[in-house]
PDB file of C-alpha atoms and ligand atoms in Angstrom:
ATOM      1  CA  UNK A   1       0.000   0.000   0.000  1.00  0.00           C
ATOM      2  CA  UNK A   2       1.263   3.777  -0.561  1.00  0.00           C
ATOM      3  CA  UNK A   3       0.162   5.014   2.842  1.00  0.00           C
ATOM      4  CA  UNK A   4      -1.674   3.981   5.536  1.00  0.00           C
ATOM      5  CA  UNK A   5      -2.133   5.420   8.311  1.00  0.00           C
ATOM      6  CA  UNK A   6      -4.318   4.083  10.939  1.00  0.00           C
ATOM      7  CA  UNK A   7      -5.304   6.838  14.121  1.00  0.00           C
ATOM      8  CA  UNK A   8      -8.183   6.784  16.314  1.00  0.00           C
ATOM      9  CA  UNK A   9      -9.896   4.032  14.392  1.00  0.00           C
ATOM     10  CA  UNK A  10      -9.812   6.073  10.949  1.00  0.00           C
ATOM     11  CA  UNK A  11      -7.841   4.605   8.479  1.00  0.00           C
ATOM     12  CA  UNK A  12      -6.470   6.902   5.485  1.00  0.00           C
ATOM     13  CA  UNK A  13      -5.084   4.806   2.349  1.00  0.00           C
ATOM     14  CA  UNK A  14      -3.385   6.393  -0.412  1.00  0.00           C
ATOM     15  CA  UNK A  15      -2.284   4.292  -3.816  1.00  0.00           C
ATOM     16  CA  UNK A  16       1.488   4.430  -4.375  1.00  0.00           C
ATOM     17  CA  UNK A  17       2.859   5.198  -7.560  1.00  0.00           C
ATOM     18  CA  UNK A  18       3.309   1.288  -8.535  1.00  0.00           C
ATOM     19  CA  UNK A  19      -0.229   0.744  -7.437  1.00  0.00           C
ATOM     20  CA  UNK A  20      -1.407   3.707  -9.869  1.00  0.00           C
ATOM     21  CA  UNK A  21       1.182   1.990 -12.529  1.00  0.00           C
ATOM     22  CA  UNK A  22       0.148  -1.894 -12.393  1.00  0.00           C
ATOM     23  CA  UNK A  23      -4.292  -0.548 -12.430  1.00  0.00           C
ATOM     24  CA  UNK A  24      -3.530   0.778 -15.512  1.00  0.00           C
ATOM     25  CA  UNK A  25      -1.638  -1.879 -16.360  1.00  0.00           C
ATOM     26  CA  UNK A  26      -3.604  -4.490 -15.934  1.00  0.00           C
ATOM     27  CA  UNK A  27      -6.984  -3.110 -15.291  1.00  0.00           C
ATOM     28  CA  UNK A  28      -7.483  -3.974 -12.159  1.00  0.00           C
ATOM     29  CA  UNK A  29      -5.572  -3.685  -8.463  1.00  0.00           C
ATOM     30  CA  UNK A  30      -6.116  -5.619  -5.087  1.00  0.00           C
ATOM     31  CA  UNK A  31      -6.222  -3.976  -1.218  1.00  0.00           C
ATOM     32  CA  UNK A  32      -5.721  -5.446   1.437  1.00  0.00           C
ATOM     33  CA  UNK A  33      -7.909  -3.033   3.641  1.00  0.00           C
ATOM     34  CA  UNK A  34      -9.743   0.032   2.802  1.00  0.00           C
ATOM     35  CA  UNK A  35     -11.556   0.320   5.696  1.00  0.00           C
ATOM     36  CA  UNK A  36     -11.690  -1.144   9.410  1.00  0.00           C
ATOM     37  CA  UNK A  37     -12.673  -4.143  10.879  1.00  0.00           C
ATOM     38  CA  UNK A  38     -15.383  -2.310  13.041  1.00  0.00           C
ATOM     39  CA  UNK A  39     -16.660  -0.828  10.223  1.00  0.00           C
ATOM     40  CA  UNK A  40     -17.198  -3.741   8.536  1.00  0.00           C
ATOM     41  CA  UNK A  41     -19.267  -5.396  11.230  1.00  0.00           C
ATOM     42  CA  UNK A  42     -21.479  -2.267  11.682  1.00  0.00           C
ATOM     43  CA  UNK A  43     -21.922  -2.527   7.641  1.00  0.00           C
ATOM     44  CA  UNK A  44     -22.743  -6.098   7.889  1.00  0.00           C
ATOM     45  CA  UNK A  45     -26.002  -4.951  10.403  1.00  0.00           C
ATOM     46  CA  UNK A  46     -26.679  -1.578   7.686  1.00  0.00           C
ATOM     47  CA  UNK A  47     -26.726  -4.413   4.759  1.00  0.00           C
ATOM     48  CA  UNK A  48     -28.732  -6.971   5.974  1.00  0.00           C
ATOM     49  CA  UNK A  49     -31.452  -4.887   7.284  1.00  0.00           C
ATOM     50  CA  UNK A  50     -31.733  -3.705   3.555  1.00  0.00           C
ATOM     51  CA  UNK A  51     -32.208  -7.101   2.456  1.00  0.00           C
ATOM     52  CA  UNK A  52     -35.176  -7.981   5.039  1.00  0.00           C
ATOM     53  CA  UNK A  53     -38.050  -8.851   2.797  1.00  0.00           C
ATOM     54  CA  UNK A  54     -40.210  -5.697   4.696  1.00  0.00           C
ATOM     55  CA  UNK A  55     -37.483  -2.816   4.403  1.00  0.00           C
ATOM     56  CA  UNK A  56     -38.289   0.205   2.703  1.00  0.00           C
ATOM     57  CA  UNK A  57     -36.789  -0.123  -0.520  1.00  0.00           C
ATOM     58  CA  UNK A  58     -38.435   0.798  -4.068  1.00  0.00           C
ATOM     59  CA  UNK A  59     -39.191  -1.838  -6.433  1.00  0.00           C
ATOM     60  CA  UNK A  60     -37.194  -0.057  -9.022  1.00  0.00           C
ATOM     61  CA  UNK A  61     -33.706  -0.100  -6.807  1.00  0.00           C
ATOM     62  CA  UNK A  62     -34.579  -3.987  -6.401  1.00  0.00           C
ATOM     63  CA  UNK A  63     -33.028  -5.812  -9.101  1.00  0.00           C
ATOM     64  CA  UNK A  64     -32.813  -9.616  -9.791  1.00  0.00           C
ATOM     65  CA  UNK A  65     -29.482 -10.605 -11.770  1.00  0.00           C
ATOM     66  CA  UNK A  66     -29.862 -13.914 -12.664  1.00  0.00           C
ATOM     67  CA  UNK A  67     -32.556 -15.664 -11.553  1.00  0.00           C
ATOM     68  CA  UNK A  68     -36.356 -15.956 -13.635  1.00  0.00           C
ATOM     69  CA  UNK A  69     -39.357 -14.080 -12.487  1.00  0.00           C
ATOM     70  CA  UNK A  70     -41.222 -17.108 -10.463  1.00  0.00           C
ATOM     71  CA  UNK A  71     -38.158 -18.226  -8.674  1.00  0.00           C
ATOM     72  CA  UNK A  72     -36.528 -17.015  -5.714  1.00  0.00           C
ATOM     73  CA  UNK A  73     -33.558 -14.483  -5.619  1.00  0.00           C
ATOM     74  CA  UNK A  74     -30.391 -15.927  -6.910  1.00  0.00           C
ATOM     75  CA  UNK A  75     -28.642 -12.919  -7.325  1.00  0.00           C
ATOM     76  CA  UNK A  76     -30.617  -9.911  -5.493  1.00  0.00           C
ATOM     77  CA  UNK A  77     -29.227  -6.619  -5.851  1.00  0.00           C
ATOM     78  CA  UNK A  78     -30.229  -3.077  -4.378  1.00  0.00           C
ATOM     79  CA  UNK A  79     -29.184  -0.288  -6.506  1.00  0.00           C
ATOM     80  CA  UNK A  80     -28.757   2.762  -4.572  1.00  0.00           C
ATOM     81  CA  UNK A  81     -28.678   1.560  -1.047  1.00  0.00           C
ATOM     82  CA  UNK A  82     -27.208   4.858   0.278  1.00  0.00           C
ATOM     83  CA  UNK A  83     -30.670   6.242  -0.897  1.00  0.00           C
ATOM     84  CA  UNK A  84     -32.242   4.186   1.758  1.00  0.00           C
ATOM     85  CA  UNK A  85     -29.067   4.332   4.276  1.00  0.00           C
ATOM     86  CA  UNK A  86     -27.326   7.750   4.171  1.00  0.00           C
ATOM     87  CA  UNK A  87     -24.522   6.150   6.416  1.00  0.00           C
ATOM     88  CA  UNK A  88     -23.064   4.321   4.133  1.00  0.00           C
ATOM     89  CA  UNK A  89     -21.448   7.765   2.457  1.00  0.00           C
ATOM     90  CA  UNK A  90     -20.021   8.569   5.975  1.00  0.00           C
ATOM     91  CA  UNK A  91     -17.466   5.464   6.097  1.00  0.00           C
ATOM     92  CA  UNK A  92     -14.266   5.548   6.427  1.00  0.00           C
ATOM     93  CA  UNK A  93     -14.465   2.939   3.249  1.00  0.00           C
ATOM     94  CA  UNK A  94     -16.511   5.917   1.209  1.00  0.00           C
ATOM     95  CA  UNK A  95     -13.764   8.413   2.125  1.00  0.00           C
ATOM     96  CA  UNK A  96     -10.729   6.120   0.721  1.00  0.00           C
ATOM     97  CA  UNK A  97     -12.669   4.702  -2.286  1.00  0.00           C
ATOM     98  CA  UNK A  98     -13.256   8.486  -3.284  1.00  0.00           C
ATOM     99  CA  UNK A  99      -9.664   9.573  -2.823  1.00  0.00           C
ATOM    100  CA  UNK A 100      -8.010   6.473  -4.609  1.00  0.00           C
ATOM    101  CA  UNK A 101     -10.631   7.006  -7.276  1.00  0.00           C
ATOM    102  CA  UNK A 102      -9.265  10.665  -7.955  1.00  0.00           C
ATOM    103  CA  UNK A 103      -5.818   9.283  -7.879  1.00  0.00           C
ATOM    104  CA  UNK A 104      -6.691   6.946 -10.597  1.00  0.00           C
ATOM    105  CA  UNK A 105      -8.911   8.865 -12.567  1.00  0.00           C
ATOM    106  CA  UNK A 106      -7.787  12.653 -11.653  1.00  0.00           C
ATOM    107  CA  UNK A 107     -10.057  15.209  -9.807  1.00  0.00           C
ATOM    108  CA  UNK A 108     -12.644  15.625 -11.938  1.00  0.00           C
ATOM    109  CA  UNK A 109     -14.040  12.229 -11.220  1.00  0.00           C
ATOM    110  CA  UNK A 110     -17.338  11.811  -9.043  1.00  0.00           C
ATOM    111  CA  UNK A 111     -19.418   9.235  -7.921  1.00  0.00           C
ATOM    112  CA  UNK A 112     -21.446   6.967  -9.753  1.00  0.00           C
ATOM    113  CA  UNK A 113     -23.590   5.698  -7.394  1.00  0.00           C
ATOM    114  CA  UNK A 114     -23.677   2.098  -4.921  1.00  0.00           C
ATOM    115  CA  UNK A 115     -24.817  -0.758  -5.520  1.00  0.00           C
ATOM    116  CA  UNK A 116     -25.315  -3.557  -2.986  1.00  0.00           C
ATOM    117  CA  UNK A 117     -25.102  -7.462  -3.800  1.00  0.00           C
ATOM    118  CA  UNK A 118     -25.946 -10.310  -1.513  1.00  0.00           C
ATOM    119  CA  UNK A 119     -25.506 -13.796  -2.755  1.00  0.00           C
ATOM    120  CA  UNK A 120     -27.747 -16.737  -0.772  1.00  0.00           C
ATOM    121  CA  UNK A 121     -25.594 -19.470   1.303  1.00  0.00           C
ATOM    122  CA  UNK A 122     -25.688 -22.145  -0.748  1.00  0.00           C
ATOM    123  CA  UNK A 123     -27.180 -21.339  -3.844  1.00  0.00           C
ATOM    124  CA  UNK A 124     -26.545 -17.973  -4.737  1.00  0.00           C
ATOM    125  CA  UNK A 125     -25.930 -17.606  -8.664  1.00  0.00           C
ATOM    126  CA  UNK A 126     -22.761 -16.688 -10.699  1.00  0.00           C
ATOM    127  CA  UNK A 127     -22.618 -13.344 -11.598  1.00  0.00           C
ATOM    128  CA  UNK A 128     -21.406 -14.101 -14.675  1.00  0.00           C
ATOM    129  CA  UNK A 129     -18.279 -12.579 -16.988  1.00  0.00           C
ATOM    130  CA  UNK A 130     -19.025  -9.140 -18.451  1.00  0.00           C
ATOM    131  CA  UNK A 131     -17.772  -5.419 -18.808  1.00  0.00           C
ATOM    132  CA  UNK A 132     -19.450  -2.732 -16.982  1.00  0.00           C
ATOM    133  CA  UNK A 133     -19.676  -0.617 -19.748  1.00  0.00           C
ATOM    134  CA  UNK A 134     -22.031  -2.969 -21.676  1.00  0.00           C
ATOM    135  CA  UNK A 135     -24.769  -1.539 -19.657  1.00  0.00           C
ATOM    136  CA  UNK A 136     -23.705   2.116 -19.933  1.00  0.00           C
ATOM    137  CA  UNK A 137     -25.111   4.130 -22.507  1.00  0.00           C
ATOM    138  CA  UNK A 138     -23.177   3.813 -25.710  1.00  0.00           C
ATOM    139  CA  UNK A 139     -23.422   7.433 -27.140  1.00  0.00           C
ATOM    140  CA  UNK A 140     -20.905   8.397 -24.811  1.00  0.00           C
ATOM    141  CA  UNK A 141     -17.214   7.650 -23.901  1.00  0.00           C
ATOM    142  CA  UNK A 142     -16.549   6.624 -19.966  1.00  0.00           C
ATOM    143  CA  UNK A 143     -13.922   6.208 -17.956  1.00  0.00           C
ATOM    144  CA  UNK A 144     -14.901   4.915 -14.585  1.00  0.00           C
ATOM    145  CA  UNK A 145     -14.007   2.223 -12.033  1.00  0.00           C
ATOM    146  CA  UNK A 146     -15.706   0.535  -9.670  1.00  0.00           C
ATOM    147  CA  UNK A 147     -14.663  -0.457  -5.534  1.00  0.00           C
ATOM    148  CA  UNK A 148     -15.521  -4.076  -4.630  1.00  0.00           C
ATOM    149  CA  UNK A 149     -15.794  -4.483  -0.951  1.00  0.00           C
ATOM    150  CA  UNK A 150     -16.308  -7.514   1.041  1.00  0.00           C
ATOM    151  CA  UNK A 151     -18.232  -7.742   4.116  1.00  0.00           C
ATOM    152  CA  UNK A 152     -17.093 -10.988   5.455  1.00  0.00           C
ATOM    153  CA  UNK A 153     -13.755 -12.666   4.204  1.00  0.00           C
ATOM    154  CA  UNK A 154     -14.213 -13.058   0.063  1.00  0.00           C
ATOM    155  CA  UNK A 155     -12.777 -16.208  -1.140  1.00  0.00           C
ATOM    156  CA  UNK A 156     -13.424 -19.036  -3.971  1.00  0.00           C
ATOM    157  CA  UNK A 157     -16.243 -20.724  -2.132  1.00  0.00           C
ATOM    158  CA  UNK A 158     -18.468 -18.035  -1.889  1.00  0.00           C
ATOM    159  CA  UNK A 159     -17.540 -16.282  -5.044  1.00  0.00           C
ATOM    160  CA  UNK A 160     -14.484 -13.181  -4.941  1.00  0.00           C
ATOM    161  CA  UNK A 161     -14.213 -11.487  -7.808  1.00  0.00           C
ATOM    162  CA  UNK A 162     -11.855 -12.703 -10.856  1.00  0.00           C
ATOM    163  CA  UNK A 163     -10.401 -10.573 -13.877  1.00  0.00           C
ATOM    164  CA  UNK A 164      -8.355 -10.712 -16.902  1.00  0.00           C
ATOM    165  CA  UNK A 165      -5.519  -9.007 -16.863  1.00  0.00           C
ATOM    166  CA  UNK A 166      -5.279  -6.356 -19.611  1.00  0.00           C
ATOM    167  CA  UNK A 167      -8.880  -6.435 -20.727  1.00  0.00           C
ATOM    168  CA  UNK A 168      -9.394  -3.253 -20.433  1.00  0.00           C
ATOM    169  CA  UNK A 169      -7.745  -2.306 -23.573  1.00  0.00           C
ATOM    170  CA  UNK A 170     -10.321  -3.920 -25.818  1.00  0.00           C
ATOM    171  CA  UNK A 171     -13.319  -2.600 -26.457  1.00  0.00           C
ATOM    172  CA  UNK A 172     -16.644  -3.698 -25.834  1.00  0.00           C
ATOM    173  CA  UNK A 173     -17.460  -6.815 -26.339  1.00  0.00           C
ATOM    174  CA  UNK A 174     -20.687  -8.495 -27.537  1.00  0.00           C
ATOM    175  CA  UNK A 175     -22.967  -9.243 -24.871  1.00  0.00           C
ATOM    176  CA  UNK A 176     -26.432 -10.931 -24.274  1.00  0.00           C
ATOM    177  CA  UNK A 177     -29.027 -10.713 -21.252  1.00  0.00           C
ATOM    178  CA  UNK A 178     -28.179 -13.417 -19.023  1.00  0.00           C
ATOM    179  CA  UNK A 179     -32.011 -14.731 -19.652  1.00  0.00           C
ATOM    180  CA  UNK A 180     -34.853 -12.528 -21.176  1.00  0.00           C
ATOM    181  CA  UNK A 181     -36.553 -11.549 -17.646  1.00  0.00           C
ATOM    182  CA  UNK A 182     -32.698 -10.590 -15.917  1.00  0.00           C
ATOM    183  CA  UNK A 183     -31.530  -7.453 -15.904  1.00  0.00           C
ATOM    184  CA  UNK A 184     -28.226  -9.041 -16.122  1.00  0.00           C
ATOM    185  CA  UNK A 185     -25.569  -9.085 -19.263  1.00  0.00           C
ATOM    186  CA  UNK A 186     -23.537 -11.959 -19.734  1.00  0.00           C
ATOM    187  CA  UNK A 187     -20.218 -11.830 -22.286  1.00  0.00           C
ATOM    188  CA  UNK A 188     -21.281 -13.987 -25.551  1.00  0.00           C
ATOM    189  CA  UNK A 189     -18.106 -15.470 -25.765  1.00  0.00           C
ATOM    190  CA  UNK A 190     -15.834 -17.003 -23.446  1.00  0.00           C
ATOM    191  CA  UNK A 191     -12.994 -17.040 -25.329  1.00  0.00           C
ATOM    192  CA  UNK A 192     -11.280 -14.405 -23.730  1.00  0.00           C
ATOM    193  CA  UNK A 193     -11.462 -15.437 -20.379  1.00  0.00           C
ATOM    194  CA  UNK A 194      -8.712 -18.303 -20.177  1.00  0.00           C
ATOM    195  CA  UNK A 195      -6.260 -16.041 -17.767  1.00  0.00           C
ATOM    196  CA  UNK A 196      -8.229 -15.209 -15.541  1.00  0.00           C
ATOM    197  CA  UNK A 197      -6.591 -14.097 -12.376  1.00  0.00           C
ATOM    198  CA  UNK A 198      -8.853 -14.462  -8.615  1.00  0.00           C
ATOM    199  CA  UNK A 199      -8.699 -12.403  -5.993  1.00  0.00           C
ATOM    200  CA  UNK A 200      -9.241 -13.694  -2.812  1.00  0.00           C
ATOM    201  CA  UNK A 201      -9.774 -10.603   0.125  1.00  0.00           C
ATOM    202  CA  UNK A 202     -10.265 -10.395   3.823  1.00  0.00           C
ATOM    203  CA  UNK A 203     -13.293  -8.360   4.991  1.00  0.00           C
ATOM    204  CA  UNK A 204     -12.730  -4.775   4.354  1.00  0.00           C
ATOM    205  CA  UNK A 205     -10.881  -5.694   1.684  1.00  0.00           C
ATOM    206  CA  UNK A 206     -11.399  -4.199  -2.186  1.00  0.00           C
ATOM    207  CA  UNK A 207     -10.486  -4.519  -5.723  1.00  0.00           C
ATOM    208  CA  UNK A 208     -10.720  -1.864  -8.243  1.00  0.00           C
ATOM    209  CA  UNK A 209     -11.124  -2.533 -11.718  1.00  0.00           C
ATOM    210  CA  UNK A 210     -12.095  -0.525 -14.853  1.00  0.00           C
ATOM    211  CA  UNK A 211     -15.551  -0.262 -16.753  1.00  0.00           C
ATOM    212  CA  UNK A 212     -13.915  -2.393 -19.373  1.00  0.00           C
ATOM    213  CA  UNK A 213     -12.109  -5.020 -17.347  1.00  0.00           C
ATOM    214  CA  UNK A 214     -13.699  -8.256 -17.840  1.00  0.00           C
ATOM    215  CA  UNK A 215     -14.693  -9.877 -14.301  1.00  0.00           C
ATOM    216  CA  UNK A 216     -16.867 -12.192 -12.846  1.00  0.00           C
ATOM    217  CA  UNK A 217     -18.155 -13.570  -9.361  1.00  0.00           C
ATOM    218  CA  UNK A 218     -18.541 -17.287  -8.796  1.00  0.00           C
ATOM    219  CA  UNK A 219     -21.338 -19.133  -6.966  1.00  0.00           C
ATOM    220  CA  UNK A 220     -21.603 -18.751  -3.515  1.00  0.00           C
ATOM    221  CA  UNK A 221     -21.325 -22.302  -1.932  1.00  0.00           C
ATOM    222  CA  UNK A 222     -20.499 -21.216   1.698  1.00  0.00           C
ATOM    223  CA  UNK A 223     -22.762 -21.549   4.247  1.00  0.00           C
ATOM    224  CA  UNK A 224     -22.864 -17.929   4.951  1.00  0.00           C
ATOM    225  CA  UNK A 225     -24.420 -15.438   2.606  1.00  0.00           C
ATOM    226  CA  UNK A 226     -21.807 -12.994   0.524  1.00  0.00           C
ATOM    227  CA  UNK A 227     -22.113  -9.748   1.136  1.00  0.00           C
ATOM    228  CA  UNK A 228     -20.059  -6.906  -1.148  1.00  0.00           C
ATOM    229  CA  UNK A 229     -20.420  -3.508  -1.365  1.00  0.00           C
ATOM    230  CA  UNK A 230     -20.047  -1.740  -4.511  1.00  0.00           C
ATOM    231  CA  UNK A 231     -18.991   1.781  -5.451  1.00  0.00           C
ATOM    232  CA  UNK A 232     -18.634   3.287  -8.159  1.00  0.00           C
ATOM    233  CA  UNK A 233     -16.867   6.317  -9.417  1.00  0.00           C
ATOM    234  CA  UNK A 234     -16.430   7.685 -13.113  1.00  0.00           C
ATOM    235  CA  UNK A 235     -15.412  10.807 -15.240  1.00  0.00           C
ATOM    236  CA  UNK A 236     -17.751  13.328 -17.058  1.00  0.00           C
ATOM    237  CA  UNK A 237     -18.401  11.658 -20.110  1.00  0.00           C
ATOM    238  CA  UNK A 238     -18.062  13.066 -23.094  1.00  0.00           C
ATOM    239  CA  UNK A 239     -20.535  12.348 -26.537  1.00  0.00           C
ATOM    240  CA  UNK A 240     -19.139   9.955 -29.306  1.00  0.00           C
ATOM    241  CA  UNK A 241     -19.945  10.952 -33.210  1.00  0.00           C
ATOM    242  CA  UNK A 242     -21.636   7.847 -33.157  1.00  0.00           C
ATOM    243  CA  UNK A 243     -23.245   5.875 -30.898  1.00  0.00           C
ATOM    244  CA  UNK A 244     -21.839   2.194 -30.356  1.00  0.00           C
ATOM    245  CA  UNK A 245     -23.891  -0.654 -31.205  1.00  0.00           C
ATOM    246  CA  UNK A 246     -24.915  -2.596 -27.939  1.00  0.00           C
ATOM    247  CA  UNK A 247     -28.316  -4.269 -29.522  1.00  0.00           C
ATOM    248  CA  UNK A 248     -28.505  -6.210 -25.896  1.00  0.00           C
ATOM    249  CA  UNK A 249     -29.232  -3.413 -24.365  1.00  0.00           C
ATOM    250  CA  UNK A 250     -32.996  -2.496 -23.719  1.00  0.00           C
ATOM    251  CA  UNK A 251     -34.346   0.688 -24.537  1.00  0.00           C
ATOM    252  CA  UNK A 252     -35.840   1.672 -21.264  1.00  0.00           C
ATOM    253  CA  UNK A 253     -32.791   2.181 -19.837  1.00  0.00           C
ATOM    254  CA  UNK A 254     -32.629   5.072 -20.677  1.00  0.00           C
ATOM    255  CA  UNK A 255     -35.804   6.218 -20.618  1.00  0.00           C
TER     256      UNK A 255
HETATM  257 NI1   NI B 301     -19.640  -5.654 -12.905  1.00  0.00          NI
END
């Protein structure tokens, strides 16, 4: 890590120079910590109360990734969750994301919103391989990242994120919904995805990687459910002559 420094329970990370170096590089970087352990535990008790069947979040922030309309959750998402829990931006983990997301992307970057996944013990889905940026709108250049944080130790068994190195030079690939009533995208072909590279975390732990690195979450087999936290951060955008083509994306949305 660049620096750390870890007083009265508020813990300030800063990429070094190599760290800035091997993201761009390969499209992806790995921390050990980007925010405390008592932070983690009092996100665990934020997150899960979001994911009670009765709490107050809007059908529209409640998104299904994988699974089909009749059957239950496989891979239940909330998008926004600091709508519904303004704490979450007062973290020490919000603070760090946002400063190693300027360092990586330069000052004009901002945020592009949460989003929070929680993968069933036992038979939570895949979220399978894709780039971010085939859901983004496609009349527009991005550059943006995204913060991967665990709430309880990420590891093979219950699905850490894996990416392949260097993927973030191509463009964007082809795509397809993951099945017609998902939300999710899925990468056509899996060609690409032979060197993968895992990345096992403790809790509190992150990853960073591009809009156009190619990742992917296994299954959760563990007992316990996975919980990650998601944040994202991105540059102003700025309008391409022509739009790309993306024909897996839906029209509303954008609407
Ligand atoms: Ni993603």
């Amino acid at each position: 890590m660049g620096t750390t420094t870890d007083t009265n329970g508020a813990l300030e990370v800063t990429l070094s120079q190599e760290q800035i170096d091997r993201f761009h590089e390969r499209g992806f970087l790995r921390l050990e910590a980007i925010t405390t352990q008592e932070e983690v535990t009092r996100l665990q008790g934020v997150y899960d109360r979001l994911f009670e069947p009765g709490a107050l979040v809007s059908e529209k922030d409640r998104l299904e990734l994988a699974g089909d309309a009749d059957a239950p959750p496989a891979l239940p998402q909330i998008v926004n969750p600091d709508h519904y829990a303004p704490e979450l931006r007062e973290t020490v983990a919000y603070a760090n994301a946002g400063r190693i997301a300027a360092q990586l992307l330069g000052d004009e970057v901002g945020s592009a919103g949460m989003h929070a996944i929680r993968k069933p013990a036992k038979d939570g889905a895949a979220t399978p391989w894709h780039q971010d940026e085939a859901y983004w709108d496609p009349a527009y250049e991005h550059r943006g990242l995204s913060i991967w944080i665990p709430l309880q130790p990420a590891t093979l068994e219950n699905g850490c994120m894996q990416f392949v190195p260097g993927s973030h030079h191509l463009g964007v690939q082809p795509h397809q919904l993951i099945n017609p009533d998902s939300h999710g995208l899925e990468l056509q072909s899996l060609e690409l995805v032979e060197e993968a590279v895992a990345c096992p975390l403790p809790p509190g732990g992150a990853t960073i990687h591009f809009s156009r690195t190619l990742h992917y979450a296994g299954p959760n087999t563990s007992t316990e459910p996975r919980r990650a936290l998601i944040m994202g951060f991105s540059a102003p955008p700025t309008p391409l002559p022509e739009p790309r083509h993306m024909p897996w994306q839906r029209p509303e949305w954008y609407a």
